[in-house]
């Protein structure tokens, strides 16, 4: 494996950080896979009932609304009267910010926040240094707008490597990813040491803290702005938070003021019901269920370590993860026959996810993830892990890996499972 290829020699697409394959060839196929998974959920719910779907995505993505909210959402007039300006103070509290120095903006996606901030702050030729956890990458929703702005990204996975690059010259922007999409974790020490690096007069720090709730609830770490001096940061209102999918952008007041104007120009601001759902989720955030999910994840880890080996699975916060590369290897061992691989890791992780969903009604991130999501089997114990238990989840995973083993050299079978009616030759 090199920086440009995966373990199997497949060339890595630098934008998303993984190899494209014969089935998931582009964003178009990844979207088709996600829509197919949604249709499976709909069909299973109709056939078995909602309670038979087990959500191991680590995300809620419900509306986050209360019955009492609805009377204030039948037009913008009661919405303004009841809710305008209520979410932002909660966002500051949630991220540990200072109301005297910081402001907040609620946007329709974390990706929207990344796009808005990075295309606004960066100019052609600007130098960007990024620190992501070992084994993880800076999210594609960060990488893409950097490229759109014409800036130059230099990504690192160790604080000493980042510090060495910093000595050449402080960057225009430092981007930190405390927890990657693959659920790799940057240590708090590395996070803080990166914030301590000497900044130039125009250096800004941007933290993609989408998984802040996991940092706080599972790792027991401080909230974003309590870690150190940060100019801008974004977190999610749905990742281990019981809210709708949205991005909560917090930062220096002058920066948020400028970004707010552009957000309204581009239509990126959260709309009424979404805004209220975010408000409720931030107000009611409780890290205790995340810690409890983490204990179940540790039980699951012990089971799958015994089955597949300690090097093939890891604790991804309050969940257990297996890379798509390791899924291919495990599938090949289960198959028990010589196999010439026709699939790449992102297809393997997606196949495992679709099999767990279609067969056992277990919904995981890789089934319904957006394009660019990490090629990793992620079994998050929040919110529904207790409904099945560690043994039940482990057994479902093994059945899915057995199914993967039968498709390793059969791209057409994989296409049918991944894309359903949307398959194409």
PDB file of C-alpha atoms in Angstrom, residues 55-58 297 316-322 363-366 376-382 385 393:
ATOM      1  CA  UNK A  55     -30.594   1.397  13.764  1.00  0.00           C
ATOM      2  CA  UNK A  56     -26.847   1.000  14.327  1.00  0.00           C
ATOM      3  CA  UNK A  57     -25.899   4.123  12.383  1.00  0.00           C
ATOM      4  CA  UNK A  58     -25.004   6.294  15.369  1.00  0.00           C
ATOM      5  CA  UNK A 297     -19.346  -1.660  21.835  1.00  0.00           C
ATOM      6  CA  UNK A 316     -14.468   3.332  16.712  1.00  0.00           C
ATOM      7  CA  UNK A 317     -15.744   5.387  19.612  1.00  0.00           C
ATOM      8  CA  UNK A 318     -19.056   3.910  20.824  1.00  0.00           C
ATOM      9  CA  UNK A 319     -18.994   1.336  18.051  1.00  0.00           C
ATOM     10  CA  UNK A 320     -16.882  -1.294  16.322  1.00  0.00           C
ATOM     11  CA  UNK A 321     -15.324  -0.874  12.891  1.00  0.00           C
ATOM     12  CA  UNK A 322     -13.716  -3.067  10.241  1.00  0.00           C
ATOM     13  CA  UNK A 363     -29.151  -0.389   9.422  1.00  0.00           C
ATOM     14  CA  UNK A 364     -25.539   0.791   9.450  1.00  0.00           C
ATOM     15  CA  UNK A 365     -23.801   3.861   8.090  1.00  0.00           C
ATOM     16  CA  UNK A 366     -22.316   2.259   4.992  1.00  0.00           C
ATOM     17  CA  UNK A 376     -15.485   0.976   6.573  1.00  0.00           C
ATOM     18  CA  UNK A 377     -18.016  -1.373   8.157  1.00  0.00           C
ATOM     19  CA  UNK A 378     -19.193   0.711  11.114  1.00  0.00           C
ATOM     20  CA  UNK A 379     -21.395  -0.848  13.772  1.00  0.00           C
ATOM     21  CA  UNK A 380     -22.446   1.971  16.080  1.00  0.00           C
ATOM     22  CA  UNK A 381     -24.284   0.920  19.220  1.00  0.00           C
ATOM     23  CA  UNK A 382     -26.357   4.115  19.278  1.00  0.00           C
ATOM     24  CA  UNK A 385     -27.697  -1.674  19.872  1.00  0.00           C
ATOM     25  CA  UNK A 393     -24.909  -8.023  16.053  1.00  0.00           C
TER      26      UNK A 393
END
